Coordinates of C-alpha atoms and ligand atoms in Angstrom, one line a residue:
X1 CA -9.7 -41.6 85.3
X2 CA -8.9 -40.2 81.9
X3 CA -9.6 -36.5 81.3
X4 CA -12.7 -35.6 79.3
X5 CA -12.1 -34.1 75.9
X6 CA -14.7 -31.3 75.7
X7 CA -15.6 -29.0 72.9
X8 CA -13.8 -25.6 73.2
X9 CA -15.4 -22.4 72.1
X10 CA -14.1 -18.9 72.6
X11 CA -11.2 -20.4 74.6
X12 CA -13.4 -22.2 77.1
X13 CA -15.0 -25.6 77.6
X14 CA -18.6 -25.6 76.3
X15 CA -20.4 -26.0 79.6
X16 CA -23.6 -23.9 79.9
X17 CA -26.8 -23.5 81.9
X18 CA -30.0 -23.2 79.9
X19 CA -33.3 -24.9 79.3
X20 CA -33.5 -28.4 77.7
X21 CA -34.7 -27.5 74.2
X22 CA -35.8 -30.9 72.9
X23 CA -37.3 -34.2 74.0
X24 CA -39.6 -35.2 76.8
X25 CA -38.0 -32.8 79.3
X26 CA -38.3 -29.7 77.1
X27 CA -38.2 -26.6 79.2
X28 CA -36.4 -28.2 82.1
X29 CA -33.4 -26.1 83.4
X30 CA -30.2 -28.0 82.7
X31 CA -26.5 -27.7 82.6
X32 CA -25.1 -28.9 79.2
X33 CA -21.6 -30.3 78.9
X34 CA -20.5 -30.8 75.3
X35 CA -17.8 -33.4 74.6
X36 CA -15.7 -33.2 71.5
X37 CA -15.4 -36.0 68.9
X38 CA -18.0 -37.8 66.9
X39 CA -18.1 -41.2 65.1
X40 CA -20.6 -39.8 62.6
X41 CA -20.2 -36.8 60.2
X42 CA -23.7 -35.4 59.5
X43 CA -23.6 -32.9 56.6
X44 CA -25.9 -30.5 58.4
X45 CA -24.4 -30.9 61.9
X46 CA -24.5 -27.7 64.0
X47 CA -21.6 -28.8 66.2
X48 CA -19.2 -29.5 63.3
X49 CA -16.4 -28.0 65.5
X50 CA -16.5 -31.3 67.4
X51 CA -15.3 -33.4 64.4
X52 CA -14.8 -31.6 61.1
X53 CA -11.0 -31.3 61.4
X54 CA -8.5 -29.9 58.9
X55 CA -7.2 -32.7 56.6
X56 CA -10.2 -35.0 57.0
X57 CA -12.4 -36.0 54.1
X58 CA -15.7 -35.3 55.7
X59 CA -18.1 -33.0 53.9
X60 CA -20.3 -30.4 55.6
X61 CA -23.0 -28.3 53.9
X62 CA -21.5 -25.1 55.1
X63 CA -18.5 -25.7 52.9
X64 CA -20.5 -24.1 50.2
X65 CA -20.6 -20.8 52.2
X66 CA -17.8 -18.3 51.7
X67 CA -15.2 -18.4 54.4
X68 CA -16.1 -21.8 55.9
X69 CA -13.0 -23.6 57.1
X70 CA -12.5 -26.9 58.7
X71 CA -11.4 -26.8 62.3
X72 CA -8.0 -27.1 63.8
X73 CA -8.4 -29.9 66.3
X74 CA -6.0 -28.5 68.9
X75 CA -8.0 -25.2 68.9
X76 CA -11.4 -26.8 69.5
X77 CA -10.7 -29.5 72.1
X78 CA -9.9 -28.9 75.8
X79 CA -9.0 -31.7 78.1
X80 CA -10.2 -31.3 81.7
X81 CA -10.3 -33.5 84.8
X82 CA -13.5 -34.5 86.5
X83 CA -12.6 -32.2 89.4
X84 CA -12.2 -29.2 87.1
X85 CA -15.5 -29.8 85.3
X86 CA -17.3 -30.5 88.6
X87 CA -16.0 -27.2 90.0
X88 CA -17.7 -25.4 87.1
X89 CA -20.9 -27.4 87.3
X90 CA -21.2 -26.8 91.0
X91 CA -21.3 -23.0 90.4
X92 CA -24.9 -23.6 89.5
X93 CA -27.6 -24.8 91.8
X94 CA -29.2 -26.9 89.0
X95 CA -28.7 -30.6 89.5
X96 CA -29.9 -31.7 86.0
X97 CA -26.9 -32.4 83.7
X98 CA -27.1 -33.2 80.0
X99 CA -24.1 -35.0 78.5
X100 CA -24.0 -34.0 74.8
X101 CA -21.6 -33.8 71.9
X102 CA -20.3 -34.7 69.4
X103 CA -21.0 -38.3 70.6
X104 CA -20.6 -38.5 74.4
X105 CA -20.6 -42.4 74.4
X106 CA -17.1 -42.3 72.8
X107 CA -15.7 -41.2 76.2
X108 CA -17.7 -43.3 78.7
X109 CA -14.9 -43.9 81.2
X110 CA -14.1 -40.3 81.6
X111 CA -17.9 -39.4 82.0
X112 CA -18.2 -42.0 84.7
X113 CA -15.4 -40.2 86.6
X114 CA -17.2 -36.9 86.3
X115 CA -20.7 -38.3 87.2
X116 CA -19.2 -40.1 90.3
X117 CA -17.5 -36.9 91.3
X118 CA -20.7 -34.9 91.0
X119 CA -22.8 -37.5 92.9
X120 CA -20.2 -37.4 95.7
X121 CA -21.0 -33.8 96.1
X122 CA -24.7 -34.3 95.8
X123 CA -26.5 -37.6 95.2
X124 CA -29.4 -35.8 93.7
X125 CA -27.5 -35.1 90.4
X126 CA -29.5 -36.4 87.4
X127 CA -27.9 -37.2 84.1
X128 CA -29.3 -37.3 80.6
X129 CA -27.3 -38.3 77.5
X130 CA -27.9 -37.1 73.9
X131 CA -26.6 -39.9 71.6
X132 CA -26.7 -40.8 68.0
X133 CA -27.6 -44.4 69.1
X134 CA -24.6 -46.2 67.5
X135 CA -22.7 -47.2 70.6
X136 CA -23.9 -49.5 73.4
X137 CA -23.3 -48.0 76.9
X138 CA -21.2 -50.1 79.2
X139 CA -22.4 -51.3 82.6
X140 CA -20.6 -48.6 84.6
X141 CA -21.8 -45.8 82.5
X142 CA -25.4 -46.9 82.3
X143 CA -25.6 -47.1 86.1
X144 CA -25.4 -43.3 86.3
X145 CA -27.8 -42.4 83.5
X146 CA -31.4 -41.4 84.2
X147 CA -32.3 -40.9 80.5
X148 CA -31.0 -41.7 77.1
X149 CA -32.2 -39.4 74.3
X150 CA -31.4 -41.4 71.1
X151 CA -31.4 -39.7 67.8
X152 CA -30.7 -42.1 64.9
X153 CA -29.5 -40.4 61.8
X154 CA -31.3 -40.7 58.5
X155 CA -30.0 -40.8 54.9
X156 CA -30.1 -37.0 54.7
X157 CA -27.2 -36.8 57.2
X158 CA -24.9 -38.1 54.5
X159 CA -23.5 -41.0 56.7
X160 CA -23.5 -44.5 55.1
X161 CA -26.2 -46.8 56.4
X162 CA -23.6 -49.2 58.0
X163 CA -22.2 -46.3 60.2
X164 CA -25.5 -44.7 61.2
X165 CA -27.7 -47.6 62.1
X166 CA -26.1 -50.2 64.4
X167 CA -28.5 -53.1 65.0
X168 CA -27.1 -54.1 68.5
X169 CA -27.1 -50.6 69.8
X170 CA -30.6 -49.8 68.5
X171 CA -31.9 -53.0 70.0
X172 CA -30.3 -52.1 73.3
X173 CA -31.9 -48.6 73.4
X174 CA -35.3 -50.0 72.3
X175 CA -35.3 -52.4 75.3
X176 CA -33.8 -49.8 77.7
X177 CA -36.6 -48.6 80.0
X178 CA -35.3 -45.0 80.2
X179 CA -34.7 -44.2 76.5
X180 CA -36.5 -42.1 74.0
X181 CA -36.0 -41.9 70.3
X182 CA -35.9 -38.4 68.6
X183 CA -36.2 -38.0 64.9
X184 CA -35.8 -34.7 63.1
X185 CA -38.1 -34.6 60.1
X186 CA -37.5 -32.5 57.0
X187 CA -39.7 -34.0 54.3
X188 CA -41.8 -36.9 53.2
X189 CA -38.7 -39.0 52.4
X190 CA -37.6 -38.7 56.0
X191 CA -41.0 -39.8 57.2
X192 CA -40.9 -43.0 55.1
X193 CA -37.3 -43.7 56.2
X194 CA -38.0 -43.3 59.9
X195 CA -41.1 -45.4 59.7
X196 CA -39.0 -48.1 58.2
X197 CA -36.5 -47.8 61.0
X198 CA -39.2 -47.9 63.6
X199 CA -40.7 -51.1 62.0
X200 CA -37.3 -52.8 61.4
X201 CA -36.2 -52.3 65.0
X202 CA -39.7 -52.7 66.5
X203 CA -39.4 -49.4 68.4
X204 CA -42.6 -48.8 70.4
X205 CA -44.6 -45.8 69.2
X206 CA -44.8 -44.3 72.7
X207 CA -41.0 -44.0 72.8
X208 CA -40.8 -42.0 69.5
X209 CA -40.7 -38.2 69.4
X210 CA -40.9 -36.4 66.0
X211 CA -39.5 -32.9 65.6
X212 CA -39.7 -30.5 62.7
X213 CA -36.3 -29.8 61.1
X214 CA -35.4 -26.1 61.2
X215 CA -32.9 -23.6 62.4
X216 CA -35.3 -20.7 62.3
X217 CA -38.8 -20.3 63.8
X218 CA -40.2 -19.9 60.3
X219 CA -38.7 -23.3 59.1
X220 CA -40.1 -25.0 62.2
X221 CA -43.6 -23.4 61.6
X222 CA -43.6 -24.6 58.0
X223 CA -43.3 -28.3 59.0
X224 CA -45.0 -28.5 62.3
X225 CA -48.7 -29.1 61.3
X226 CA -47.8 -32.0 59.0
X227 CA -45.7 -33.6 61.7
X228 CA -48.4 -33.1 64.4
X229 CA -50.9 -34.9 62.1
X230 CA -48.5 -37.9 61.7
X231 CA -48.0 -38.0 65.5
X232 CA -51.7 -38.1 66.1
X233 CA -52.1 -40.9 63.5
X234 CA -49.2 -43.1 64.7
X235 CA -49.2 -42.4 68.4
X236 CA -45.8 -40.7 68.4
X237 CA -45.1 -37.7 70.6
X238 CA -44.7 -34.3 68.9
X239 CA -41.6 -32.4 69.9
X240 CA -40.7 -28.8 69.2
X241 CA -37.3 -27.2 69.4
X242 CA -37.6 -24.7 72.2
X243 CA -34.0 -23.3 72.0
X244 CA -34.6 -22.4 68.3
X245 CA -37.8 -20.7 69.2
X246 CA -36.3 -18.8 72.1
X247 CA -32.8 -17.9 70.8
X248 CA -32.5 -19.1 67.2
X249 CA -29.5 -21.2 66.0
X250 CA -26.8 -20.1 68.4
X251 CA -24.2 -22.2 70.3
X252 CA -24.0 -22.1 74.0
X253 CA -27.6 -21.1 74.8
Ligands
LIG301 S1 -24.2 -37.5 65.3 FE1 -24.7 -35.5 66.2 S2 -22.7 -34.5 66.7 FE2 -22.3 -36.3 65.4 S3 -22.1 -35.3 63.3 FE3 -24.2 -36.0 63.6 S4 -25.4 -34.3 64.4 FE4 -23.2 -33.9 64.6

């Protein structure tokens, strides 16, 4: 089995125990494992240390901030075997694991090795994936997954349409019984755009979760009433961002 390329922060793989902050399982204790690498390059991404490498042309909004520098790939990736990651996960009693990134589906084979290893220790391990919805999971990978949290990216991400909306992948997740679609909404334009995506791909309303955009409690509060109204009207689910409410915009919490 290949080793997993995980995000490395402060010299360590980004594996942490916290509460799920978004989606239908908000509030559920979970161990997050963050893989490095992404096939998209969202201008507002808060895990840009998984893809915005030195000597790449990608743009990030933080580049306008003084002192922002692209990341040295070798300093922000750590390769670990399934056994090494499992040993860390097993230090916790929690059996709910979230595969996140970057884009986790870029490393399906390596994740399968880890999930098999964890289920060998305890068959009750449960796995959720946070994905941008552009890559179809293979048969082996999907066997292990209890829930897909799909977050298609909108125009405001800065990615070209052909990269961020992949018809076959979105159709797959639409038909998958254990998938949910999360959309982060900043303004009216986002609402029009996501409604067009929902229509185009016939995504059932009951699978849709709308969340206010915001990296502070204040920003979340400013947008939540309007989004709640749309959810009531369209039959979508309203989602908050618990981790921002509890801890603000910080990695590893
Ligand atoms: S898809 Fe996710 S990880 Fe990738 S650039 Fe966009 S926000 Fe960041």
